[in-house]
Amino acid sequence: MSVSVQQADFDIGAEIDALLAGRTDVGAVATFTGLVRDVNDGSGVHAMTLEHYPGMTEAALEDIVAQAKARWDILAVRVIHRVGTLQPADRIVLVVVAGSHRGEAFAACEFIMDYLKTQAPFWKREDTPEGSRWVDARESDDSAAERWKQGG
Amino acid sequence: MSVSVQQADFDIGAEIDALLAGRTDVGAVATFTGLVRDVNDGSGVHAMTLEHYPGMTEAALEDIVAQAKARWDILAVRVIHRVGTLQPADRIVLVVVAGSHRGEAFAACEFIMDYLKTQAPFWKREDTPEGSRWVDARESDDSAAERWKQGG
Amino acid sequence: MKIKVLYFAALREALGSPGETIELPESATTLAAVRALIAGRGGDWDKLAQMKNLRAAVNQRMAEPDAAVADGDEVAFFPPVTGG
Amino acid sequence: MKIKVLYFAALREALGSPGETIELPESATTLAAVRALIAGRGGDWDKLAQMKNLRAAVNQRMAEPDAAVADGDEVAFFPPVTGG
C-alpha cells in the first residue's frame, strides 16, 4: 500500500499520520505535493486531465520507491498520484518519506519526484482558452533525473 | 505570521491549507517535519525539553526565511518550532515552502532546515535512563549549512 | 506470433486507436521492428514513425528500440511522460 | 556603561544563572572583552572561558568575538544551537 493511483483527492496530514502510526523511530519527514497551476507556458489553464497506463503506472511507482529504499536509509514511503480531470489548485501527486535523519529523507523525496517525472507513465492534457493541448515533457525533468546517476 | 515559536502542537495539513488558501499559482509544496526519536546517540530517550532565546529565536527564523526568499523564486513559507517538553513521536518543527516549481521548493525547504539547525537559538535536553543531558551540536549540521555558501 | 499493442496520450489521439492485437511475422523480434511494421501501413499510422522522442514499454517496463519482443507480449508506444 | 547579559542551556546551568545586568569598564568594547571580564571573576564563572565552541549574540543577532558592545546592549552567551 505504499503506492496508489486514484481519481480521489488525498489528505496530506492523514497520509503522514498513517505512515507514522505507532512509530517512535522517525526523526524526519519530507513531503512533496504537486498542484495544478492556473498558468503554464504562458497560457491560462482551467482544467487538466491526467491519462495513465494502468498496471504499468503502479509497477513503475513501486520500482521508483524500491530504488529510493535501496539507495538511502529511509524507513517508510507513501506515493499517491491522481488521474482524471483536475482544476487549478487541485492536488496531483504526494510523496512522503520518513527517515531517521533529514538529509536522507529530503534526498529520497526529491529523487522519487525526479524519477516519477521521467519514468512513470502519466500524461497531462491542459484545457486553455486556446483549446486543449498535451503538455510537452521538459528537458529540465530529464536533467533532474539524470543528476542522480552521477553518484550524487 | 510566517514564523511561530510555540509550545502547542501543529497540524501539518491545516498549515499547508492555510498557506495555499485562495492561491492557484502554486505548483509545488515541499515540507519538512522533525520529530522526537526514542533513541539518540545510542541511548533511549523518553522525553526532550527544548529551550530557546525568546525574541532572538523569532528574529533568526524570520531572517532565515527572508534569505530563502531572496535566493529562490518561492511564493510562501511557513515555519513552526515547538519549545517545552516533548515525548517520542511528538512533532518538533515544521517547514512548508510553496513555489511554482519543485526544484526551488525543495531547495528552499532544505536550506531553511539546514540554517535553522545552526542559526536559530534552540537547545535540546534529552531525558535518558542514564539521566538528563544536553544534546551536542553535530558537525554534520555545520557542514550541511556550509554547503549553501558555495553557490549551490 | 501475436502481441498486444497499446497507444497513449497524443499518440493514441493521432492514431485514433487505444491499441490492438497484431500478428507479427517471424522476422519482427524487436520493438524497433514492431514500430516499423505498424508505421509501414501508411496513412495515420506513419505518425508512429514521425513522432519525435517516442517512448515504449514491453510488458509494462520502459524499453529501448532493440528490446526483444516475443509471443504474448504487451507492447506500448507513447510520448515522453509528463506526470507529477 | 551598562549591558544586559544572558546565558542559555548548558552554560546557564553551569553558571547557575540565566543572566544579569553588568557595569562595563570603558575598556571593554567587544564581545571577547565582556567574556573575559565575566570569566575573570573566577569560580564557576571560569566555565565561560573554558566552554568549547561558545557562541554569542549581540542584540539578538549572532556575533563574532570582535563584535562591538555598547551601552544598553543585550549580549548572550550559549553553546552551539541544537534545534530542529
Tab-separated table of C-alpha atoms in Angstrom:
chain	number	residue	atom	x	y	z
A	1	MET	CA	0.000	0.000	0.000
A	2	SER	CA	2.979	2.335	-0.363
A	3	VAL	CA	1.774	3.403	-3.831
A	4	SER	CA	-1.709	4.461	-5.031
A	5	VAL	CA	-3.025	5.694	-8.365
A	6	GLN	CA	-6.506	7.115	-7.883
A	7	GLN	CA	-9.081	9.674	-9.008
A	8	ALA	CA	-9.884	10.691	-5.433
A	9	ASP	CA	-8.196	13.537	-3.630
A	10	PHE	CA	-5.891	12.788	-0.700
A	11	ASP	CA	-5.398	14.281	2.774
A	12	ILE	CA	-1.720	15.083	3.349
A	13	GLY	CA	-1.942	15.185	7.144
A	14	ALA	CA	-3.849	11.891	7.295
A	15	GLU	CA	-1.336	10.204	4.979
A	16	ILE	CA	1.589	11.336	7.138
A	17	ASP	CA	-0.201	10.182	10.302
A	18	ALA	CA	-0.924	6.770	8.774
A	19	LEU	CA	2.704	6.353	7.708
A	20	LEU	CA	3.983	7.241	11.190
A	21	ALA	CA	1.336	5.367	13.194
A	22	GLY	CA	2.898	3.526	16.139
A	23	ARG	CA	6.458	4.503	15.211
A	24	THR	CA	8.876	6.286	17.519
A	25	ASP	CA	11.988	5.825	15.360
A	26	VAL	CA	11.199	8.509	12.770
A	27	GLY	CA	13.074	11.783	13.167
A	28	ALA	CA	12.427	13.341	9.760
A	29	VAL	CA	9.507	13.504	7.348
A	30	ALA	CA	9.941	15.141	3.954
A	31	THR	CA	6.927	15.578	1.705
A	32	PHE	CA	6.249	16.887	-1.760
A	33	THR	CA	2.858	17.829	-3.127
A	34	GLY	CA	2.295	18.790	-6.754
A	35	LEU	CA	-0.680	21.025	-7.586
A	36	VAL	CA	-2.452	22.209	-10.748
A	37	ARG	CA	-1.376	25.783	-11.559
A	38	ASP	CA	-3.731	28.132	-13.356
A	39	VAL	CA	-0.995	29.162	-15.773
A	40	ASN	CA	1.514	27.048	-17.696
A	41	ASP	CA	3.843	28.047	-20.522
A	42	GLY	CA	2.093	31.410	-20.767
A	43	SER	CA	-1.483	30.154	-21.149
A	44	GLY	CA	-4.320	30.107	-18.659
A	45	VAL	CA	-5.244	26.596	-17.578
A	46	HIS	CA	-8.821	25.972	-16.479
A	47	ALA	CA	-8.646	22.206	-16.245
A	48	MET	CA	-6.177	19.370	-16.638
A	49	THR	CA	-6.728	15.720	-17.467
A	50	LEU	CA	-4.251	13.063	-16.428
A	51	GLU	CA	-4.071	9.899	-18.521
A	52	HIS	CA	-2.061	6.898	-17.350
A	53	TYR	CA	-1.115	3.350	-18.291
A	54	PRO	CA	-2.959	1.150	-15.764
A	55	GLY	CA	-0.766	-1.579	-14.375
A	56	MET	CA	2.493	-0.163	-15.606
A	57	THR	CA	1.951	3.019	-13.600
A	58	GLU	CA	1.726	1.201	-10.278
A	59	ALA	CA	4.686	-1.026	-11.176
A	60	ALA	CA	6.800	1.985	-12.171
A	61	LEU	CA	5.999	3.804	-8.926
A	62	GLU	CA	6.759	0.698	-6.827
A	63	ASP	CA	10.050	0.368	-8.676
A	64	ILE	CA	10.963	4.017	-8.024
A	65	VAL	CA	10.185	3.574	-4.306
A	66	ALA	CA	12.290	0.381	-4.196
A	67	GLN	CA	15.206	2.245	-5.801
A	68	ALA	CA	14.938	5.009	-3.198
A	69	LYS	CA	14.863	2.469	-0.352
A	70	ALA	CA	17.907	0.696	-1.752
A	71	ARG	CA	19.808	3.931	-2.060
A	72	TRP	CA	19.013	5.723	1.203
A	73	ASP	CA	18.500	4.577	4.770
A	74	ILE	CA	14.821	5.527	4.974
A	75	LEU	CA	12.016	3.961	6.993
A	76	ALA	CA	8.736	4.425	5.104
A	77	VAL	CA	7.438	5.886	1.852
A	78	ARG	CA	3.998	6.801	0.531
A	79	VAL	CA	3.257	7.867	-3.059
A	80	ILE	CA	-0.171	8.898	-4.350
A	81	HIS	CA	-0.791	10.094	-7.908
A	82	ARG	CA	-4.199	11.206	-9.109
A	83	VAL	CA	-5.655	10.607	-12.579
A	84	GLY	CA	-8.692	12.043	-14.366
A	85	THR	CA	-9.774	15.663	-14.618
A	86	LEU	CA	-8.477	18.246	-12.148
A	87	GLN	CA	-8.921	22.002	-11.648
A	88	PRO	CA	-6.380	24.668	-10.674
A	89	ALA	CA	-5.265	24.310	-7.035
A	90	ASP	CA	-6.201	20.610	-7.042
A	91	ARG	CA	-3.569	18.241	-5.680
A	92	ILE	CA	-1.959	15.933	-8.276
A	93	VAL	CA	0.754	13.979	-6.516
A	94	LEU	CA	2.012	13.337	-2.993
A	95	VAL	CA	5.323	11.831	-1.917
A	96	VAL	CA	6.011	11.296	1.783
A	97	VAL	CA	9.355	9.938	3.010
A	98	ALA	CA	10.013	9.129	6.670
A	99	GLY	CA	13.550	8.548	7.881
A	100	SER	CA	15.803	8.808	10.886
A	101	HIS	CA	17.590	11.923	9.616
A	102	ARG	CA	16.652	14.810	7.382
A	103	GLY	CA	19.343	14.578	4.711
A	104	GLU	CA	18.212	11.133	3.599
A	105	ALA	CA	14.515	11.977	3.803
A	106	PHE	CA	14.965	15.079	1.626
A	107	ALA	CA	17.169	13.316	-0.916
A	108	ALA	CA	14.883	10.302	-1.268
A	109	CYS	CA	11.788	12.509	-1.614
A	110	GLU	CA	13.367	14.615	-4.359
A	111	PHE	CA	14.754	11.508	-6.093
A	112	ILE	CA	11.304	9.895	-6.158
A	113	MET	CA	9.756	13.030	-7.697
A	114	ASP	CA	12.522	13.384	-10.277
A	115	TYR	CA	12.221	9.752	-11.343
A	116	LEU	CA	8.440	9.811	-11.284
A	117	LYS	CA	8.528	12.778	-13.691
A	118	THR	CA	10.525	10.810	-16.270
A	119	GLN	CA	9.710	7.137	-15.590
A	120	ALA	CA	6.075	6.871	-14.533
A	121	PRO	CA	3.580	6.677	-17.429
A	122	PHE	CA	1.329	9.677	-16.816
A	123	TRP	CA	0.424	12.277	-19.428
A	124	LYS	CA	-1.163	15.672	-18.821
A	125	ARG	CA	-3.583	17.404	-21.163
A	126	GLU	CA	-4.415	21.019	-20.366
A	127	ASP	CA	-7.602	22.891	-21.280
A	128	THR	CA	-6.716	26.503	-22.118
A	129	PRO	CA	-8.622	29.381	-23.772
A	130	GLU	CA	-6.773	28.392	-26.983
A	131	GLY	CA	-8.042	24.832	-26.728
A	132	SER	CA	-6.857	21.531	-25.349
A	133	ARG	CA	-3.192	20.579	-25.584
A	134	TRP	CA	-0.911	17.803	-24.405
A	135	VAL	CA	1.813	19.058	-22.103
A	136	ASP	CA	5.311	18.688	-23.536
A	137	ALA	CA	7.933	16.919	-21.493
A	138	ARG	CA	10.511	19.311	-20.098
A	139	GLU	CA	14.192	18.852	-20.708
A	140	SER	CA	14.707	20.109	-17.159
A	141	ASP	CA	12.923	16.989	-15.900
A	142	ASP	CA	15.309	14.744	-17.802
A	143	SER	CA	18.307	16.573	-16.385
A	144	ALA	CA	16.818	16.495	-12.869
A	145	ALA	CA	16.529	12.700	-13.096
A	146	GLU	CA	19.918	12.402	-14.787
A	147	ARG	CA	21.866	14.010	-11.947
A	148	TRP	CA	21.046	11.116	-9.590
A	149	LYS	CA	23.052	8.811	-11.853
A	150	GLN	CA	26.274	10.669	-11.107
A	151	GLY	CA	26.743	9.204	-7.662
A	152	GLY	CA	25.038	12.277	-6.100
B	1	MET	CA	2.736	35.146	10.615
B	2	SER	CA	5.195	33.121	8.555
B	3	VAL	CA	7.110	32.094	11.710
B	4	SER	CA	5.834	30.779	15.045
B	5	VAL	CA	7.587	29.564	18.192
B	6	GLN	CA	5.083	27.801	20.413
B	7	GLN	CA	4.507	25.053	22.961
B	8	ALA	CA	1.398	23.806	21.172
B	9	ASP	CA	1.431	21.054	18.579
B	10	PHE	CA	0.649	21.892	14.946
B	11	ASP	CA	-1.470	20.304	12.218
B	12	ILE	CA	0.587	19.834	9.062
B	13	GLY	CA	-2.399	19.552	6.708
B	14	ALA	CA	-4.079	22.626	8.180
B	15	GLU	CA	-0.852	24.645	7.903
B	16	ILE	CA	-0.448	23.715	4.232
B	17	ASP	CA	-4.103	24.547	3.535
B	18	ALA	CA	-3.760	27.941	5.237
B	19	LEU	CA	-0.628	28.755	3.242
B	20	LEU	CA	-2.307	27.854	-0.060
B	21	ALA	CA	-5.733	29.375	0.669
B	22	GLY	CA	-7.097	31.215	-2.349
B	23	ARG	CA	-3.968	30.625	-4.436
B	24	THR	CA	-3.943	28.977	-7.861
B	25	ASP	CA	-0.337	29.843	-8.738
B	26	VAL	CA	1.356	27.214	-6.556
B	27	GLY	CA	2.613	24.127	-8.358
B	28	ALA	CA	4.880	22.653	-5.704
B	29	VAL	CA	4.793	22.326	-1.925
B	30	ALA	CA	7.772	20.876	-0.077
B	31	THR	CA	7.532	20.252	3.648
B	32	PHE	CA	9.801	19.032	6.384
B	33	THR	CA	8.701	17.824	9.795
B	34	GLY	CA	11.147	16.984	12.573
B	35	LEU	CA	10.036	14.518	15.246
B	36	VAL	CA	11.367	13.302	18.595
B	37	ARG	CA	13.010	9.869	18.181
B	38	ASP	CA	13.050	7.382	21.034
B	39	VAL	CA	16.765	6.749	20.541
B	40	ASN	CA	19.634	9.188	20.024
B	41	ASP	CA	23.380	8.544	20.100
B	42	GLY	CA	22.748	5.056	21.419
B	43	SER	CA	20.562	5.955	24.408
B	44	GLY	CA	16.845	5.620	24.890
B	45	VAL	CA	15.082	8.985	25.020
B	46	HIS	CA	11.853	9.193	26.995
B	47	ALA	CA	11.434	12.952	26.875
B	48	MET	CA	13.062	16.039	25.413
B	49	THR	CA	12.960	19.645	26.526
B	50	LEU	CA	13.549	22.488	24.109
B	51	GLU	CA	14.928	25.745	25.483
B	52	HIS	CA	15.071	28.867	23.328
B	53	TYR	CA	16.050	32.523	23.375
B	54	PRO	CA	12.744	34.404	23.197
B	55	GLY	CA	12.874	37.289	20.763
B	56	MET	CA	16.076	36.238	19.050
B	57	THR	CA	14.510	32.924	18.011
B	58	GLU	CA	11.712	34.557	16.074
B	59	ALA	CA	14.103	37.107	14.542
B	60	ALA	CA	16.523	34.364	13.483
B	61	LEU	CA	13.737	32.331	11.865
B	62	GLU	CA	12.373	35.397	10.037
B	63	ASP	CA	15.877	36.135	8.807
B	64	ILE	CA	16.343	32.566	7.546
B	65	VAL	CA	13.011	32.766	5.689
B	66	ALA	CA	13.998	36.128	4.177
B	67	GLN	CA	17.287	34.644	2.972
B	68	ALA	CA	15.428	31.742	1.332
B	69	LYS	CA	13.007	34.135	-0.376
B	70	ALA	CA	15.869	36.263	-1.663
B	71	ARG	CA	17.675	33.233	-3.026
B	72	TRP	CA	14.865	31.245	-4.652
B	73	ASP	CA	11.751	32.172	-6.558
B	74	ILE	CA	9.275	30.864	-3.989
B	75	LEU	CA	5.770	32.056	-3.153
B	76	ALA	CA	5.074	31.377	0.527
B	77	VAL	CA	6.810	29.929	3.583
B	78	ARG	CA	5.638	28.751	6.994
B	79	VAL	CA	7.945	27.772	9.871
B	80	ILE	CA	6.763	26.476	13.254
B	81	HIS	CA	9.130	25.387	16.014
B	82	ARG	CA	7.917	23.998	19.319
B	83	VAL	CA	9.508	24.619	22.727
B	84	GLY	CA	8.990	22.978	26.113
B	85	THR	CA	8.831	19.275	26.933
B	86	LEU	CA	8.086	16.726	24.217
B	87	GLN	CA	7.788	12.923	24.057
B	88	PRO	CA	8.983	10.466	21.392
B	89	ALA	CA	6.945	10.762	18.169
B	90	ASP	CA	5.984	14.355	19.034
B	91	ARG	CA	6.443	16.904	16.273
B	92	ILE	CA	9.227	19.460	16.884
B	93	VAL	CA	9.498	21.595	13.773
B	94	LEU	CA	7.601	22.215	10.541
B	95	VAL	CA	8.823	23.972	7.408
B	96	VAL	CA	6.452	24.420	4.464
B	97	VAL	CA	7.601	26.040	1.214
B	98	ALA	CA	5.214	26.754	-1.665
B	99	GLY	CA	6.556	27.617	-5.097
B	100	SER	CA	5.809	27.436	-8.773
B	101	HIS	CA	8.225	24.569	-9.414
B	102	ARG	CA	9.562	21.688	-7.358
B	103	GLY	CA	13.311	22.309	-7.597
B	104	GLU	CA	13.069	25.675	-5.879
B	105	ALA	CA	10.565	24.477	-3.277
B	106	PHE	CA	12.795	21.527	-2.307
B	107	ALA	CA	15.984	23.602	-2.203
B	108	ALA	CA	14.449	26.398	-0.125
B	109	CYS	CA	12.894	23.924	2.324
B	110	GLU	CA	16.191	22.089	2.864
B	111	PHE	CA	18.103	25.389	3.097
B	112	ILE	CA	15.735	26.666	5.806
B	113	MET	CA	16.175	23.468	7.839
B	114	ASP	CA	19.959	23.490	7.457
B	115	TYR	CA	20.208	27.125	8.544
B	116	LEU	CA	17.691	26.699	11.339
B	117	LYS	CA	19.849	23.866	12.720
B	118	THR	CA	22.884	26.135	13.015
B	119	GLN	CA	21.484	29.686	13.337
B	120	ALA	CA	18.278	29.554	15.378
B	121	PRO	CA	18.813	29.635	19.171
B	122	PHE	CA	17.169	26.406	20.325
B	123	TRP	CA	18.787	23.838	22.621
B	124	LYS	CA	17.628	20.297	23.244
B	125	ARG	CA	17.966	18.456	26.545
B	126	GLU	CA	17.171	14.737	26.492
B	127	ASP	CA	15.961	12.603	29.383
B	128	THR	CA	17.503	9.137	29.137
B	129	PRO	CA	17.777	6.173	31.540
B	130	GLU	CA	21.291	7.475	32.312
B	131	GLY	CA	19.919	10.885	33.253
B	132	SER	CA	19.336	14.227	31.595
B	133	ARG	CA	21.844	15.520	29.034
B	134	TRP	CA	22.189	18.439	26.666
B	135	VAL	CA	22.361	17.364	23.042
B	136	ASP	CA	25.693	18.124	21.400
B	137	ALA	CA	25.703	20.065	18.160
B	138	ARG	CA	26.573	17.868	15.196
B	139	GLU	CA	29.406	18.696	12.856
B	140	SER	CA	27.204	17.322	10.086
B	141	ASP	CA	24.784	20.196	10.723
B	142	ASP	CA	27.547	22.749	10.281
B	143	SER	CA	28.638	21.135	7.028
B	144	ALA	CA	25.017	20.935	5.825
B	145	ALA	CA	24.638	24.679	6.344
B	146	GLU	CA	28.093	25.364	4.932
B	147	ARG	CA	27.397	23.828	1.520
B	148	TRP	CA	24.820	26.537	0.701
B	149	LYS	CA	27.627	29.106	0.773
B	150	GLN	CA	29.353	27.524	-2.188
B	151	GLY	CA	26.929	28.855	-4.771
B	152	GLY	CA	24.948	25.565	-4.647
C	1	MET	CA	3.095	-14.797	-33.151
C	2	LYS	CA	0.615	-12.436	-31.542
C	3	ILE	CA	1.259	-9.369	-29.390
C	4	LYS	CA	-0.907	-6.708	-27.793
C	5	VAL	CA	-0.015	-3.114	-28.700
C	6	LEU	CA	-1.179	-0.040	-26.751
C	7	TYR	CA	-1.011	3.679	-27.641
C	8	PHE	CA	-1.267	6.510	-25.129
C	9	ALA	CA	-1.903	10.243	-24.920
C	10	ALA	CA	-1.078	12.345	-28.010
C	11	LEU	CA	-0.089	9.213	-29.944
C	12	ARG	CA	-3.386	7.490	-29.141
C	13	GLU	CA	-5.230	10.555	-30.454
C	14	ALA	CA	-3.051	10.840	-33.555
C	15	LEU	CA	-3.571	7.184	-34.445
C	16	GLY	CA	-7.253	7.228	-33.467
C	17	SER	CA	-6.768	3.969	-31.558
C	18	PRO	CA	-6.060	2.964	-27.958
C	19	GLY	CA	-4.492	-0.272	-29.105
C	20	GLU	CA	-4.869	-3.542	-30.970
C	21	THR	CA	-3.739	-7.130	-31.135
C	22	ILE	CA	-1.433	-7.804	-34.061
C	23	GLU	CA	0.077	-10.821	-35.730
C	24	LEU	CA	3.844	-10.450	-36.110
C	25	PRO	CA	5.964	-12.046	-38.825
C	26	GLU	CA	8.831	-14.208	-37.538
C	27	SER	CA	11.281	-11.536	-38.620
C	28	ALA	CA	9.892	-8.868	-36.256
C	29	THR	CA	11.681	-9.626	-32.985
C	30	THR	CA	12.418	-6.152	-31.586
C	31	LEU	CA	10.485	-3.048	-30.548
C	32	ALA	CA	12.007	-1.161	-33.482
C	33	ALA	CA	10.723	-3.829	-35.890
C	34	VAL	CA	7.216	-3.653	-34.411
C	35	ARG	CA	7.234	0.122	-34.753
C	36	ALA	CA	8.388	-0.051	-38.373
C	37	LEU	CA	5.797	-2.707	-39.178
C	38	ILE	CA	2.892	-0.630	-37.865
C	39	ALA	CA	4.137	2.668	-39.306
C	40	GLY	CA	4.540	0.919	-42.665
C	41	ARG	CA	0.761	0.622	-43.026
C	42	GLY	CA	0.848	4.244	-44.197
C	43	GLY	CA	-1.827	6.906	-43.630
C	44	ASP	CA	-2.173	7.997	-39.994
C	45	TRP	CA	-0.008	5.068	-38.917
C	46	ASP	CA	3.003	6.851	-40.299
C	47	LYS	CA	2.735	9.161	-37.272
C	48	LEU	CA	4.229	6.344	-35.242
C	49	ALA	CA	7.379	6.713	-37.348
C	50	GLN	CA	7.316	10.519	-37.318
C	51	MET	CA	6.804	11.141	-33.596
C	52	LYS	CA	9.906	12.609	-32.050
C	53	ASN	CA	11.134	11.177	-28.740
C	54	LEU	CA	8.767	8.210	-28.937
C	55	ARG	CA	8.980	6.089	-25.796
C	56	ALA	CA	7.985	2.462	-25.431
C	57	ALA	CA	7.437	-0.316	-22.937
C	58	VAL	CA	7.492	-4.102	-23.200
C	59	ASN	CA	5.360	-5.921	-20.633
C	60	GLN	CA	4.887	-2.680	-18.718
C	61	ARG	CA	8.568	-1.844	-18.357
C	62	MET	CA	10.308	1.010	-20.168
C	63	ALA	CA	12.268	-0.431	-23.089
C	64	GLU	CA	14.759	0.630	-25.752
C	65	PRO	CA	14.274	0.122	-29.532
C	66	ASP	CA	16.447	-3.015	-29.535
C	67	ALA	CA	14.389	-4.683	-26.784
C	68	ALA	CA	13.216	-8.211	-27.666
C	69	VAL	CA	9.530	-8.809	-28.376
C	70	ALA	CA	8.078	-12.313	-28.077
C	71	ASP	CA	4.733	-14.049	-28.496
C	72	GLY	CA	2.135	-12.877	-25.989
C	73	ASP	CA	3.994	-9.698	-25.029
C	74	GLU	CA	2.299	-6.392	-24.279
C	75	VAL	CA	3.989	-3.543	-26.139
C	76	ALA	CA	3.142	0.126	-25.613
C	77	PHE	CA	4.150	3.271	-27.518
C	78	PHE	CA	3.721	6.757	-26.075
C	79	PRO	CA	5.158	10.285	-25.863
C	80	PRO	CA	7.591	11.239	-23.086
C	81	VAL	CA	5.762	11.115	-19.765
C	82	THR	CA	4.556	14.319	-18.092
C	83	GLY	CA	3.099	13.303	-14.729
C	84	GLY	CA	3.801	14.730	-11.301
D	1	MET	CA	28.184	51.672	30.687
D	2	LYS	CA	25.576	49.021	31.415
D	3	ILE	CA	24.687	45.936	29.423
D	4	LYS	CA	22.345	43.001	29.891
D	5	VAL	CA	23.973	39.550	29.680
D	6	LEU	CA	22.037	36.291	29.146
D	7	TYR	CA	23.176	32.671	29.450
D	8	PHE	CA	21.398	29.695	27.874
D	9	ALA	CA	21.194	25.911	28.069
D	10	ALA	CA	24.265	24.030	29.388
D	11	LEU	CA	26.046	27.335	30.037
D	12	ARG	CA	23.133	28.701	32.060
D	13	GLU	CA	23.209	25.539	34.181
D	14	ALA	CA	26.998	25.602	34.580
D	15	LEU	CA	26.949	29.226	35.708
D	16	GLY	CA	23.822	28.789	37.812
D	17	SER	CA	22.382	31.994	36.325
D	18	PRO	CA	20.035	32.896	33.476
D	19	GLY	CA	21.619	36.336	33.184
D	20	GLU	CA	22.454	39.622	34.843
D	21	THR	CA	22.963	43.304	34.242
D	22	ILE	CA	26.599	44.328	34.448
D	23	GLU	CA	28.538	47.545	34.512
D	24	LEU	CA	31.314	47.536	31.920
D	25	PRO	CA	34.578	49.456	32.197
D	26	GLU	CA	35.277	51.838	29.276
D	27	SER	CA	37.944	49.437	28.044
D	28	ALA	CA	35.514	46.572	27.423
D	29	THR	CA	34.162	47.325	23.955
D	30	THR	CA	33.926	43.886	22.340
D	31	LEU	CA	32.192	40.570	22.994
D	32	ALA	CA	35.584	38.988	23.696
D	33	ALA	CA	36.289	41.611	26.369
D	34	VAL	CA	32.906	41.040	28.014
D	35	ARG	CA	33.531	37.292	28.068
D	36	ALA	CA	36.999	37.750	29.607
D	37	LEU	CA	35.669	40.183	32.186
D	38	ILE	CA	32.978	37.788	33.431
D	39	ALA	CA	35.193	34.689	33.293
D	40	GLY	CA	37.818	36.600	35.278
D	41	ARG	CA	35.602	36.558	38.379
D	42	GLY	CA	36.888	33.030	38.926
D	43	GLY	CA	34.968	30.106	40.453
D	44	ASP	CA	32.131	28.814	38.274
D	45	TRP	CA	32.438	31.884	36.056
D	46	ASP	CA	35.619	30.449	34.629
D	47	LYS	CA	33.400	28.000	32.756
D	48	LEU	CA	32.571	30.860	30.416
D	49	ALA	CA	36.241	30.889	29.409
D	50	GLN	CA	36.557	27.093	29.271
D	51	MET	CA	33.475	26.264	27.190
D	52	LYS	CA	34.479	24.996	23.773
D	53	ASN	CA	32.663	26.389	20.755
D	54	LEU	CA	30.980	29.123	22.762
D	55	ARG	CA	28.545	31.108	20.629
D	56	ALA	CA	27.271	34.614	21.283
D	57	ALA	CA	24.760	37.202	20.166
D	58	VAL	CA	24.638	40.976	20.439
D	59	ASN	CA	21.153	42.461	20.442
D	60	GLN	CA	19.696	39.109	19.415
D	61	ARG	CA	21.908	38.604	16.372
D	62	MET	CA	24.686	36.010	16.138
D	63	ALA	CA	28.018	37.794	16.639
D	64	GLU	CA	31.741	37.070	16.485
D	65	PRO	CA	34.219	37.733	19.342
D	66	ASP	CA	35.330	41.057	17.828
D	67	ALA	CA	31.749	42.395	17.636
D	68	ALA	CA	31.310	45.835	19.241
D	69	VAL	CA	29.374	46.119	22.506
D	70	ALA	CA	27.860	49.465	23.539
D	71	ASP	CA	25.828	50.874	26.392
D	72	GLY	CA	22.353	49.329	26.647
D	73	ASP	CA	23.170	46.309	24.510
D	74	GLU	CA	21.824	42.825	25.160
D	75	VAL	CA	24.604	40.242	24.994
D	76	ALA	CA	24.010	36.480	25.131
D	77	PHE	CA	26.415	33.551	25.502
D	78	PHE	CA	25.389	29.965	24.738
D	79	PRO	CA	26.527	26.582	23.386
D	80	PRO	CA	26.122	25.719	19.678
D	81	VAL	CA	22.411	25.524	18.876
D	82	THR	CA	20.684	22.147	18.540
D	83	GLY	CA	17.108	22.874	17.459
D	84	GLY	CA	15.142	21.392	14.616
